[in-house]
Tab-separated table of C-alpha atoms (C1' of nucleotides) in Angstrom:
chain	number	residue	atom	x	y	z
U	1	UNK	CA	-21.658	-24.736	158.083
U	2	UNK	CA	-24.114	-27.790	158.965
U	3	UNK	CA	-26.831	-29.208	156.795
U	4	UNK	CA	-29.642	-28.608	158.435
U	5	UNK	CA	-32.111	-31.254	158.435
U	6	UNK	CA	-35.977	-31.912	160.091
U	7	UNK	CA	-36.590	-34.605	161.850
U	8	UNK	CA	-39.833	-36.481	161.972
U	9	UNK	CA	-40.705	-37.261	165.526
U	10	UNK	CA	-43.080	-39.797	166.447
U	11	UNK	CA	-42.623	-39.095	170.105
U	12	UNK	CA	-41.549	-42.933	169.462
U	13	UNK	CA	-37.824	-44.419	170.231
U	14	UNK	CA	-36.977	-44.784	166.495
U	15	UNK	CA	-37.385	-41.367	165.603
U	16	UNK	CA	-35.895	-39.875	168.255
U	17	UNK	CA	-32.807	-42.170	168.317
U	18	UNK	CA	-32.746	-41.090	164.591
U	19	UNK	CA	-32.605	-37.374	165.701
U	20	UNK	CA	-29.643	-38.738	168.432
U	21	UNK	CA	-27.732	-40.207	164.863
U	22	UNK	CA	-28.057	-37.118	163.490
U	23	UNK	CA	-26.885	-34.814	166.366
U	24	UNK	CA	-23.930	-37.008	166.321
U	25	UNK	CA	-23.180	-36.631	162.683
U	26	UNK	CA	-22.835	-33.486	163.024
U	27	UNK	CA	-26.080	-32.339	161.385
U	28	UNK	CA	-28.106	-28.907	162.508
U	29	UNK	CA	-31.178	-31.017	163.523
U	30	UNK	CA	-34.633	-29.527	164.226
U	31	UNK	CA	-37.489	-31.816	165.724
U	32	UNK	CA	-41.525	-31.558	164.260
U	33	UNK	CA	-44.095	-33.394	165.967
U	34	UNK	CA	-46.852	-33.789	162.733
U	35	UNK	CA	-50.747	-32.877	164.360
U	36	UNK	CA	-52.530	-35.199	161.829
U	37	UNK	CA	-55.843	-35.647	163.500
U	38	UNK	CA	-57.538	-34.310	166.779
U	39	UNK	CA	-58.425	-36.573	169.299
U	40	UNK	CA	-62.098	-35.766	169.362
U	41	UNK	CA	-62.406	-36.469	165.466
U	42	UNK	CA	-61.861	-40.366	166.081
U	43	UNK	CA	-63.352	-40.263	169.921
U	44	UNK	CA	-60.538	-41.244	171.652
U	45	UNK	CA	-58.149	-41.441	174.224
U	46	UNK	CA	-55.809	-43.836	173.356
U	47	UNK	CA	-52.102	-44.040	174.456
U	48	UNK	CA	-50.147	-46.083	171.768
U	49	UNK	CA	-51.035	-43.627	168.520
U	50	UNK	CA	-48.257	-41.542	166.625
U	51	UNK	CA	-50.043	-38.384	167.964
U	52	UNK	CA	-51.607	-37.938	171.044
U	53	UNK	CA	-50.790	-35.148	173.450
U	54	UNK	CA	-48.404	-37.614	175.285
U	55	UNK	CA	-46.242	-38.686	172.549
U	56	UNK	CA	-45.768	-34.707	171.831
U	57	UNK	CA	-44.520	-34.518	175.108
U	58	UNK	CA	-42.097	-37.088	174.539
U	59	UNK	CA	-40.511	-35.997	171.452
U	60	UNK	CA	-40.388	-32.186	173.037
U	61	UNK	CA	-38.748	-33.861	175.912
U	62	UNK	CA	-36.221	-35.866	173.549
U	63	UNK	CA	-35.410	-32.619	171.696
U	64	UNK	CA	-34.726	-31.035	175.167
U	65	UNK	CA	-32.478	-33.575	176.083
U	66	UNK	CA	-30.392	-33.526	173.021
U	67	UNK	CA	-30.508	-29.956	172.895
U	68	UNK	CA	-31.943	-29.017	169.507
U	69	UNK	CA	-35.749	-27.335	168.657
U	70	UNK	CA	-38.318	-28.900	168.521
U	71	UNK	CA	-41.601	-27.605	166.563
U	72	UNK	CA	-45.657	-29.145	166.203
U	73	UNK	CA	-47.046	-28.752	162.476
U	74	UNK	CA	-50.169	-29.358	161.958
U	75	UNK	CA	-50.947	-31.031	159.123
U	76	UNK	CA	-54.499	-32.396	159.785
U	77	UNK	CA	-56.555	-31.204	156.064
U	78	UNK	CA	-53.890	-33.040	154.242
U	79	UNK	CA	-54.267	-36.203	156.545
U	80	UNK	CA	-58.017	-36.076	156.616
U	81	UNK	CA	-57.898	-35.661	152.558
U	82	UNK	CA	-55.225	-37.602	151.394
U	83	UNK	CA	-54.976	-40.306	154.415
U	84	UNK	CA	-58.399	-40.616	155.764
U	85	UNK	CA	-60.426	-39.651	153.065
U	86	UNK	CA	-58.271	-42.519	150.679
U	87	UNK	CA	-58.886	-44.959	153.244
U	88	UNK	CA	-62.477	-44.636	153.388
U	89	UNK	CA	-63.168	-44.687	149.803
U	90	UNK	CA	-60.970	-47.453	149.400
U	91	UNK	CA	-63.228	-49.319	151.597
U	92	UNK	CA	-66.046	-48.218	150.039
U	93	UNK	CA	-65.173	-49.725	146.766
U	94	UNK	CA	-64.137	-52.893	148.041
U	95	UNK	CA	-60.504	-52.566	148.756
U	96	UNK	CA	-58.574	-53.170	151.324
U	97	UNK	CA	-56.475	-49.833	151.810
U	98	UNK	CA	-52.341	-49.191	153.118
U	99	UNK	CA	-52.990	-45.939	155.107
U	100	UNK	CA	-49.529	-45.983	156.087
U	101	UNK	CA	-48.405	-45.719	152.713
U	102	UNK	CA	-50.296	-42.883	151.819
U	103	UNK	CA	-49.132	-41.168	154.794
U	104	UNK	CA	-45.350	-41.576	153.821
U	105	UNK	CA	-46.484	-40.976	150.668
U	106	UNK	CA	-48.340	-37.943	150.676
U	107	UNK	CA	-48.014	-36.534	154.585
U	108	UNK	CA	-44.215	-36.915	155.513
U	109	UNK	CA	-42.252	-37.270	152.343
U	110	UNK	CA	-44.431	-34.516	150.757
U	111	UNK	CA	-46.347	-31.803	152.704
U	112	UNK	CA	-43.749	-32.457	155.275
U	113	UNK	CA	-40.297	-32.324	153.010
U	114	UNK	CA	-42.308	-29.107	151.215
U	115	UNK	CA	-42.393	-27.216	154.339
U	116	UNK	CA	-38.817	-28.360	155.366
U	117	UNK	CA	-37.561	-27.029	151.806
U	118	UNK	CA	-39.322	-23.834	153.015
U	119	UNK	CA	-37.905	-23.500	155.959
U	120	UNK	CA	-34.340	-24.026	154.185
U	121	UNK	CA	-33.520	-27.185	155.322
U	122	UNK	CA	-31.398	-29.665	153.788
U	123	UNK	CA	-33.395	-32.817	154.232
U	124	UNK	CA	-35.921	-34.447	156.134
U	125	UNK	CA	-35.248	-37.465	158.100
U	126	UNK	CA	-37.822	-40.015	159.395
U	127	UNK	CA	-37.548	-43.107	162.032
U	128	UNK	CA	-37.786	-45.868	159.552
U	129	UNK	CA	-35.902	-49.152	158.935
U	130	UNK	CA	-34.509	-48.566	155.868
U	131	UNK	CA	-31.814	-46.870	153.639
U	132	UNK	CA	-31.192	-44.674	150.757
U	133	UNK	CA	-28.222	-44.900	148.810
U	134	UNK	CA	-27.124	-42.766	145.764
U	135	UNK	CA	-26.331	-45.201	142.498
U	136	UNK	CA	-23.294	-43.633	140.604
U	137	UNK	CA	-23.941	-45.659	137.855
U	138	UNK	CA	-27.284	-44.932	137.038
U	139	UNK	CA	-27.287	-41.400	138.822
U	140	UNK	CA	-30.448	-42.668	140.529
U	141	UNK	CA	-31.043	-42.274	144.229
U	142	UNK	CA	-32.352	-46.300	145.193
U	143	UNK	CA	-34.639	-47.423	148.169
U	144	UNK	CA	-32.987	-50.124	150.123
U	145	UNK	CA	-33.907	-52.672	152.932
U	146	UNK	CA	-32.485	-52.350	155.981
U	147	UNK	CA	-29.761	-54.039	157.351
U	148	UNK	CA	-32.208	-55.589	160.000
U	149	UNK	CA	-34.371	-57.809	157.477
U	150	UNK	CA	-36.690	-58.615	160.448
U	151	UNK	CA	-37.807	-54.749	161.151
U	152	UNK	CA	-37.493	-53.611	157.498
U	153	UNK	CA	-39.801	-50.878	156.415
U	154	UNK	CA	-38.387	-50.243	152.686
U	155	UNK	CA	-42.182	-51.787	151.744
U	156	UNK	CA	-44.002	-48.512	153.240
U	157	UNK	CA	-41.617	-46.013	151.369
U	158	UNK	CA	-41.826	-47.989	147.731
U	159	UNK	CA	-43.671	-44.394	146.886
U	160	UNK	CA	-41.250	-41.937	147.373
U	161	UNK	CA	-40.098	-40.562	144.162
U	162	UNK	CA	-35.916	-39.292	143.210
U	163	UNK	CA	-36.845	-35.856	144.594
U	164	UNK	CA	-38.133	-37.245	147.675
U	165	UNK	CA	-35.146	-39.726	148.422
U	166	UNK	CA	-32.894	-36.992	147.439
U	167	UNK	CA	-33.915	-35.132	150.318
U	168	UNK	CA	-34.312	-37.648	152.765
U	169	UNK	CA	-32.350	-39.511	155.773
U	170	UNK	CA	-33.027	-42.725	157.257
U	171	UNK	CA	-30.090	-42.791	160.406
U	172	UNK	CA	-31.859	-46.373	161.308
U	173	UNK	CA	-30.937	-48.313	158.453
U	174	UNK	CA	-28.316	-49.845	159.557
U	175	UNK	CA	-29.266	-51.129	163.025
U	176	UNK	CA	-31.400	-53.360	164.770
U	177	UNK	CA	-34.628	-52.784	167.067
U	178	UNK	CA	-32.344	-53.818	170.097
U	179	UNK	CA	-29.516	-51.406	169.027
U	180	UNK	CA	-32.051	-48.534	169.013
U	181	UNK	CA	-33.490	-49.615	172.279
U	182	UNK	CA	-30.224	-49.691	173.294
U	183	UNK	CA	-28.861	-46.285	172.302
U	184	UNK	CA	-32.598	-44.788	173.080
U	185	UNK	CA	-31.129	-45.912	176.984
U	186	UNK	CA	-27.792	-44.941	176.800
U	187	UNK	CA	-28.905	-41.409	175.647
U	188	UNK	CA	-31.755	-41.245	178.838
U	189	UNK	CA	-34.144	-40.908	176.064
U	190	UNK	CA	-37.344	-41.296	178.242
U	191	UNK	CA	-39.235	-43.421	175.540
U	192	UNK	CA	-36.444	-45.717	175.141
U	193	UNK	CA	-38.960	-48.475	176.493
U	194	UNK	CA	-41.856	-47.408	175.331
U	195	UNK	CA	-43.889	-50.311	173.052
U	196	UNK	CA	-43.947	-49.909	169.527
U	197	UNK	CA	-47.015	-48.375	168.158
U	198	UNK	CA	-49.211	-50.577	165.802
U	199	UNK	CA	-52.964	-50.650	164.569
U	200	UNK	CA	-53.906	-47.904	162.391
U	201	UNK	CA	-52.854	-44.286	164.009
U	202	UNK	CA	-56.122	-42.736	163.338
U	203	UNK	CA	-58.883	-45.692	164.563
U	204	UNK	CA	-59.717	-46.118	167.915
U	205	UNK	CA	-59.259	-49.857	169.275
U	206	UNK	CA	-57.894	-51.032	166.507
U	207	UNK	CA	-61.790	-50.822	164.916
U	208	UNK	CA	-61.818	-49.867	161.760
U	209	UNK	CA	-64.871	-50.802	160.195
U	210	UNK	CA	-66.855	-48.832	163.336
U	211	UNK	CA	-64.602	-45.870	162.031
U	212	UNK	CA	-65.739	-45.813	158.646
U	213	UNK	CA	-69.174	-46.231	159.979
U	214	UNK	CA	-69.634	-43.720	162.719
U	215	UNK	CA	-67.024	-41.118	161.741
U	216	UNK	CA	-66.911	-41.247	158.219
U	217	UNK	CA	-70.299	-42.413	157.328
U	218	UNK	CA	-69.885	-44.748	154.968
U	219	UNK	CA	-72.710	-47.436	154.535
U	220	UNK	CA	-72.179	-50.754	154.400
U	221	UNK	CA	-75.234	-52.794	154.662
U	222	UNK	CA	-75.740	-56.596	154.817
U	223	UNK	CA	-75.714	-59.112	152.639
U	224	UNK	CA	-75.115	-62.443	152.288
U	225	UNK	CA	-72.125	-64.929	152.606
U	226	UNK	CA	-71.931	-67.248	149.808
U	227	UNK	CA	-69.693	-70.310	148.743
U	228	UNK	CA	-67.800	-70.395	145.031
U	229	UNK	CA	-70.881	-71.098	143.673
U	230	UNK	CA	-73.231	-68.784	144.834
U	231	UNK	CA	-74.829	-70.703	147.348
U	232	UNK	CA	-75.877	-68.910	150.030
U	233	UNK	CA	-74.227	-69.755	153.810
U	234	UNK	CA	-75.478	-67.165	156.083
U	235	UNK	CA	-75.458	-62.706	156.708
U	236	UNK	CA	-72.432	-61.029	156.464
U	237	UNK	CA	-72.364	-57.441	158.335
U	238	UNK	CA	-71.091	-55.470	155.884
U	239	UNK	CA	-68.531	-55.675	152.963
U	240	UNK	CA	-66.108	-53.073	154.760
U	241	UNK	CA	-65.944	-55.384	157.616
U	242	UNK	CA	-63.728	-58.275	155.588
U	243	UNK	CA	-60.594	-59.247	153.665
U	244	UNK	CA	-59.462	-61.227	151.504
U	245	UNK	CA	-57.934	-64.004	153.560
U	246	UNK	CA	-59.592	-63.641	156.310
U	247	UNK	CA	-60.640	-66.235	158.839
U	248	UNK	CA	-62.191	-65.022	161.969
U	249	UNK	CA	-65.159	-62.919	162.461
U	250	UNK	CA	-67.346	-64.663	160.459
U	251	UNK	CA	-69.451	-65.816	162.868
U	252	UNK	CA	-70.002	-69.150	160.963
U	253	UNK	CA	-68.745	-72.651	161.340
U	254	UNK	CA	-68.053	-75.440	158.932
U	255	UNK	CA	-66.023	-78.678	159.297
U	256	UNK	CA	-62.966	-76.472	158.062
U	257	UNK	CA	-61.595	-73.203	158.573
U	258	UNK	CA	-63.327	-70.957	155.573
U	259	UNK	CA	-61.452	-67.356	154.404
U	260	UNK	CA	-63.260	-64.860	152.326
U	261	UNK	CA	-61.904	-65.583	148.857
U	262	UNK	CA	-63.577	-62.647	147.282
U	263	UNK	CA	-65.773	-59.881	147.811
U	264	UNK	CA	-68.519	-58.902	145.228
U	265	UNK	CA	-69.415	-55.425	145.405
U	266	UNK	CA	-72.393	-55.625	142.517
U	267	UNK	CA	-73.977	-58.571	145.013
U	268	UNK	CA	-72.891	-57.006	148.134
U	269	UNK	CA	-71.920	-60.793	148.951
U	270	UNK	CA	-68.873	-61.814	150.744
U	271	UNK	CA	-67.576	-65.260	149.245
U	272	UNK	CA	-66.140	-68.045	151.196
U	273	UNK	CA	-63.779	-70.728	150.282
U	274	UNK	CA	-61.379	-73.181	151.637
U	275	UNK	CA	-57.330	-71.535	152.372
U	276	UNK	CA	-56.945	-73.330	148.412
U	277	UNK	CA	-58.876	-71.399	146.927
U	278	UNK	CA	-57.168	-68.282	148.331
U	279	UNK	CA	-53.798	-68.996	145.819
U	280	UNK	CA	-53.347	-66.832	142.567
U	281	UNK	CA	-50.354	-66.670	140.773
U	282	UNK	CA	-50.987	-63.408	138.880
U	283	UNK	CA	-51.973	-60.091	139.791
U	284	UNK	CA	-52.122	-56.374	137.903
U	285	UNK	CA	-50.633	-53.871	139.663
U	286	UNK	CA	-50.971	-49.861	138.440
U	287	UNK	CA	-50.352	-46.169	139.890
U	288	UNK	CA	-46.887	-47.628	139.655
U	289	UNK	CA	-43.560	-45.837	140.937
U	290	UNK	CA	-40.301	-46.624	140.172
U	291	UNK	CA	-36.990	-46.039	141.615
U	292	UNK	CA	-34.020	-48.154	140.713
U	293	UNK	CA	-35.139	-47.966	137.080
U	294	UNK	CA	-36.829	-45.199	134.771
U	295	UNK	CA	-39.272	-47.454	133.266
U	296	UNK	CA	-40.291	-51.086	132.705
U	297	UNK	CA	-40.108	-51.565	129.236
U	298	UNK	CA	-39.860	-55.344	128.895
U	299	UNK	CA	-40.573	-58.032	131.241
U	300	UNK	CA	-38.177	-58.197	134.480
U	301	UNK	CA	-37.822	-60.687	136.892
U	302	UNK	CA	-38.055	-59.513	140.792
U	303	UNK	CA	-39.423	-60.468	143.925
U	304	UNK	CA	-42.046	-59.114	145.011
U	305	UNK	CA	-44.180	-58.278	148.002
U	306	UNK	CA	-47.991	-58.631	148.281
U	307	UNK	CA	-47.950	-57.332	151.872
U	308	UNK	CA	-46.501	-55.799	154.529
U	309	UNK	CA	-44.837	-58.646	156.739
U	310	UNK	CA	-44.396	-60.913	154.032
U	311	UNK	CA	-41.225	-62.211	152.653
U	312	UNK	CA	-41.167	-61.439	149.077
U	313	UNK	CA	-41.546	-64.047	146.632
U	314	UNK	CA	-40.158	-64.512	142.984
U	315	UNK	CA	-42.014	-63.327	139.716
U	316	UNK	CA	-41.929	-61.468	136.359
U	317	UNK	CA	-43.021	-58.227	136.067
U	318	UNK	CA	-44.606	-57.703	132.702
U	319	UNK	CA	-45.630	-54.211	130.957
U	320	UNK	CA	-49.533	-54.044	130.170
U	321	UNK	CA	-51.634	-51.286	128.625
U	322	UNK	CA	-52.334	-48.222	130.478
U	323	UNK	CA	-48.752	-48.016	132.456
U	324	UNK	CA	-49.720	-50.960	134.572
U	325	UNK	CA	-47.758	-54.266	135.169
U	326	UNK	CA	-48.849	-58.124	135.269
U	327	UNK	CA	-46.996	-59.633	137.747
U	328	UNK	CA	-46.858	-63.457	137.295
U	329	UNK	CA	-45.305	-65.835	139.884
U	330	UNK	CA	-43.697	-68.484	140.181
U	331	UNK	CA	-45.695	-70.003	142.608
U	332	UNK	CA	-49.155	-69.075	143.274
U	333	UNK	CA	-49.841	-66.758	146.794
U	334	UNK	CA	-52.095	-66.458	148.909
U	335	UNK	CA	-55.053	-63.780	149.578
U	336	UNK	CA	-53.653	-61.220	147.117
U	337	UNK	CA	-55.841	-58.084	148.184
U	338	UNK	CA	-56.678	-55.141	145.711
U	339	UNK	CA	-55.703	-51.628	147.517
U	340	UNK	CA	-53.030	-53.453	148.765
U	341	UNK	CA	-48.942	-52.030	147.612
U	342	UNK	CA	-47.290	-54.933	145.669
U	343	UNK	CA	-43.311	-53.972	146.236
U	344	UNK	CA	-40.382	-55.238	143.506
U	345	UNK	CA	-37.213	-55.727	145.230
U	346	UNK	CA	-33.799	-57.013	143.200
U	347	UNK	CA	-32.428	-57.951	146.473
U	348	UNK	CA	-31.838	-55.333	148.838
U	349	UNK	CA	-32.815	-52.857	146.343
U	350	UNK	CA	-36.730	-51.642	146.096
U	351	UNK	CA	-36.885	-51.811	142.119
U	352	UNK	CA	-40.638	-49.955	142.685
U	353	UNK	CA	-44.166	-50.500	143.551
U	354	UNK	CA	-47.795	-50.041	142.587
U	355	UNK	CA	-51.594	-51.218	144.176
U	356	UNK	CA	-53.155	-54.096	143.283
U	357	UNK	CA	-55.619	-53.698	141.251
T	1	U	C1'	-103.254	-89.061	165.482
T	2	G	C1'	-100.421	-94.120	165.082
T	3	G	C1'	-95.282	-96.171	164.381
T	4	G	C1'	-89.992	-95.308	164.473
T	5	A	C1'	-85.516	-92.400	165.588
T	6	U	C1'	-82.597	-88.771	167.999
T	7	A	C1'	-81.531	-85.408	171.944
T	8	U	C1'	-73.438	-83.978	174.269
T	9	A	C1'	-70.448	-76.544	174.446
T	10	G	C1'	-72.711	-71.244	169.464
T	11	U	C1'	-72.266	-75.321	165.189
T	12	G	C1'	-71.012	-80.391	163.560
T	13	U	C1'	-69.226	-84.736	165.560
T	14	A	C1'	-66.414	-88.314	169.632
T	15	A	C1'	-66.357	-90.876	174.227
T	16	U	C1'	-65.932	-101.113	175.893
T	17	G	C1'	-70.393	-97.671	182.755
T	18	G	C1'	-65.561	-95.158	185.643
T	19	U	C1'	-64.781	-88.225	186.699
T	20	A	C1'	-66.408	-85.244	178.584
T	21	A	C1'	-62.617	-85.505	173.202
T	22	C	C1'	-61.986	-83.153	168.246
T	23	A	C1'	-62.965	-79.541	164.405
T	24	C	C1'	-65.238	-75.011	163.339
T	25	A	C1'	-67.083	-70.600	165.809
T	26	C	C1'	-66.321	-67.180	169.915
T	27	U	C1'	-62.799	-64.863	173.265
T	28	A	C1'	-57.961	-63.149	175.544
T	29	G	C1'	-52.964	-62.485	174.432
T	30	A	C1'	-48.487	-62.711	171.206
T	31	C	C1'	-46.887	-61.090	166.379
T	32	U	C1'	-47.543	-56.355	163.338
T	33	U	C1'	-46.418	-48.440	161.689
T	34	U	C1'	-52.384	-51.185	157.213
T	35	G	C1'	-56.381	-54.712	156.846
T	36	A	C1'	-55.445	-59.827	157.228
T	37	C	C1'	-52.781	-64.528	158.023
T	38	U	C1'	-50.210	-67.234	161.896
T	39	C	C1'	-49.149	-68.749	166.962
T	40	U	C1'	-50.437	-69.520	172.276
T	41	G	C1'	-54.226	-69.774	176.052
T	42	G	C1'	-59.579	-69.747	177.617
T	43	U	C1'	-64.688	-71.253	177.199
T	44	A	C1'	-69.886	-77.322	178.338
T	45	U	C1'	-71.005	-81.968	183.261
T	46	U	C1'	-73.899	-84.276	178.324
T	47	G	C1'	-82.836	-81.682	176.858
T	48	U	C1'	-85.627	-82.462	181.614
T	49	A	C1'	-87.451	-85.306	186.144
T	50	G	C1'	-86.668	-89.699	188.478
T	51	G	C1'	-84.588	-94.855	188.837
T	52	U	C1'	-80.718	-99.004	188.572
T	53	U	C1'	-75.354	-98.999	190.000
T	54	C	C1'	-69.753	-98.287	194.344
T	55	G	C1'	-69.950	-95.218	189.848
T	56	A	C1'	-74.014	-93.206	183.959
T	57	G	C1'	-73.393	-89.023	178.574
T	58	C	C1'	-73.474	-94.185	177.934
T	59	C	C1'	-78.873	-98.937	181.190
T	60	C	C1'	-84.450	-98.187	182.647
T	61	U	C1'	-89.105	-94.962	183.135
T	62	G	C1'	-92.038	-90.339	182.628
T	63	C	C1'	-92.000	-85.541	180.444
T	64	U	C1'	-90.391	-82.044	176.637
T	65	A	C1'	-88.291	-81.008	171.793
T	66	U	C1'	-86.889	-82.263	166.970
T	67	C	C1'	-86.732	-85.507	162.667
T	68	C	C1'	-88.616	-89.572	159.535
T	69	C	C1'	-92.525	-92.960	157.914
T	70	A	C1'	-97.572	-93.611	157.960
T	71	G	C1'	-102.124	-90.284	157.178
RNA sequence: UGGGAUAUAGUGUAAUGGUAACACACUAGACUUUGACUCUGGUAUUGUAGGUUCGAGCCCUGCUAUCCCAG
């Protein structure tokens, strides 16, 4: 008898080429379409999210075609409260927020895998660029980058924890973007063109800070812009509307480029500096999980990730008070963001991860 | 009020009289399962009205505005 296994489906070609892997390897494979918001929460119509009526269609349509069922769940309390709700007060404090983190973290690879377990299913399986791979030595199950540096997702997953990888499949970890387009086609998947989604799921246009505004209320008033030194150098529009590192939007000109080098919450100032000014070479990083090792006990050198599409740089991880870690390294980087998920790789391998604090 | 100076894109600057450049900003797109960064492209006829000249941002005159010094 099969292992059965659920299949996240985006109603996007990676998932449902992962679904086509899966078919193939012999695995009983059920489809789920995740409901994580409704349209008329965020006021949209937009065609490129995770989860509009379309992309539904399309992963119903994939599961047709490959001849397994295919289900909608929706999960949209636990993405209001642990995705939406995170994000917002993350802004509200001053950080810059990962939804998509907190989505694997606490939407797919948890209220998801739950109901899969329920449902007496093997594992759960998911679209992303990345693999999982069970270490006899340590008995550990480790987090690893895909084969395809380039589209490598192993940064978005650094929360998943033994029982989650345990349970889960990632079919696309071994290929490229172009093979998946390519076996999407050779199936007749019909979203085996479609673009790749991007911008946050939930936020119409791509704008955020009118999200947090008009849907979830938050209150950001004005305040001023100043240099290093307090000086003042004109209105900002709102704290939640700016980054560290950021350039544009600023609506003011100097000689030189200026980036925001630091927000001040207590001032409700925004300050701006010169790119130099954006380097640190140290950063704290807590609510830390770890999966190639138990515990960080004494410092450990790794390379580490500050961002999303960034290519990891070398550091030393050192154990602070309060199970948090000082990174320090080796050369300073730029615009290191709190809310942001710092990732420790040892190569290939996803050592663990925390937010910067 | 008298004297002097300056007036070029949103901002700051550049153009031996010969068809307006650069930086920043803004904007469009690319990149991107976050916010950013980055990259590519786009955006002015030179305060205003005349004059000189084959030709004026660049010379001359009036007007307007701003700045500085005198009061």
């Amino acid at each position: 008898m099969s292992e059965k296994v659920l299949v996240a489906m985006s109603g996007g070609v990676d998932s449902s080429v992962a679904a086509a892997l899966l078919i193939e390897q012999g695995f009983d494979v059920t489809g789920v379409t995740m409901k994580l918001f409704s349209n008329e929460d965020i006021g949209l119509e937009r065609s490129k999210t995770c989860c509009s009526l379309s992309d539904v269609e399309d992963a119903r349509s994939v599961a047709y075609k490959l001849g397994f069922s295919h289900h909608v769940f929706n999960f949209g309390e636990q993405f209001k409260e642990n995705v939406i709700d995170r994000f917002a007060s993350a802004y509200a404090r001053g950080d810059t927020p990962n939804p998509c983190i907190d989505c694997n973290r606490y939407i797919k690879f948890s209220e998801l895998l739950d109901r899969a377990l329920l449902l007496d299913m093997d594992y759960i399986a998911t679209g992303h660029y990345a693999r999982v791979e069970f270490d006899n030595t340590t008995g550990r199950y480790l987090l690893k980058k895909a084969t395809d540096s380039s589209k490598d997702q192993s940064y978005v997953l650094f929360g998943l924890t033994q029982e989650q990888l345990k349970r889960t499949l990632l079919p696309l970890g071994g290929l490229s973007k172009s093979e998946v387009r390519r076996l999407a086609e050779e199936q007749g998947l019909v979203n085996a063109r479609k673009p790749d989604s991007q911008d946050i799921c939930f936020v119409k246009d791509g704008d955020y800070a009118a999200f947090l505004e008009t849907q979830m209320k938050i209150i950001s008033p004005p305040g001023n812009f100043t240099d290093s030194s307090g000086k003042i150098l004109g209105t900002h529009k709102g704290l939640i509307h700016y980054t560290i590192g950021q350039r544009k939007g600023l609506g003011l000109s100097f000689e030189k480029p200026k980036y925001v080098i630091r927000k001040d919450s207590e001032l409700n100032t925004v300050v701006l500096g010169d790119e130099s000014e954006l380097f640190r070479d140290s950063m704290t990083v807590k609510d830390l999980n770890l999966i190639s090792v138990e515990a960080i006990t004494e410092p450990m050198a790794a390379f580490v990730k500050t961002r999303y599409s960034q290519t990891e740089a070398p550091a030393v991880l050192y154990p602070v008070d309060g199970g948090k870690l000082q990174v320090r390294f080796h050369k300073p980087q730029r615009a290191i963001t709190s809310g942001q998920a710092a990732v420790f790789y040892d190569g290939d391998t996803v050592i663990g991860g925390g937010t910067i604090e």
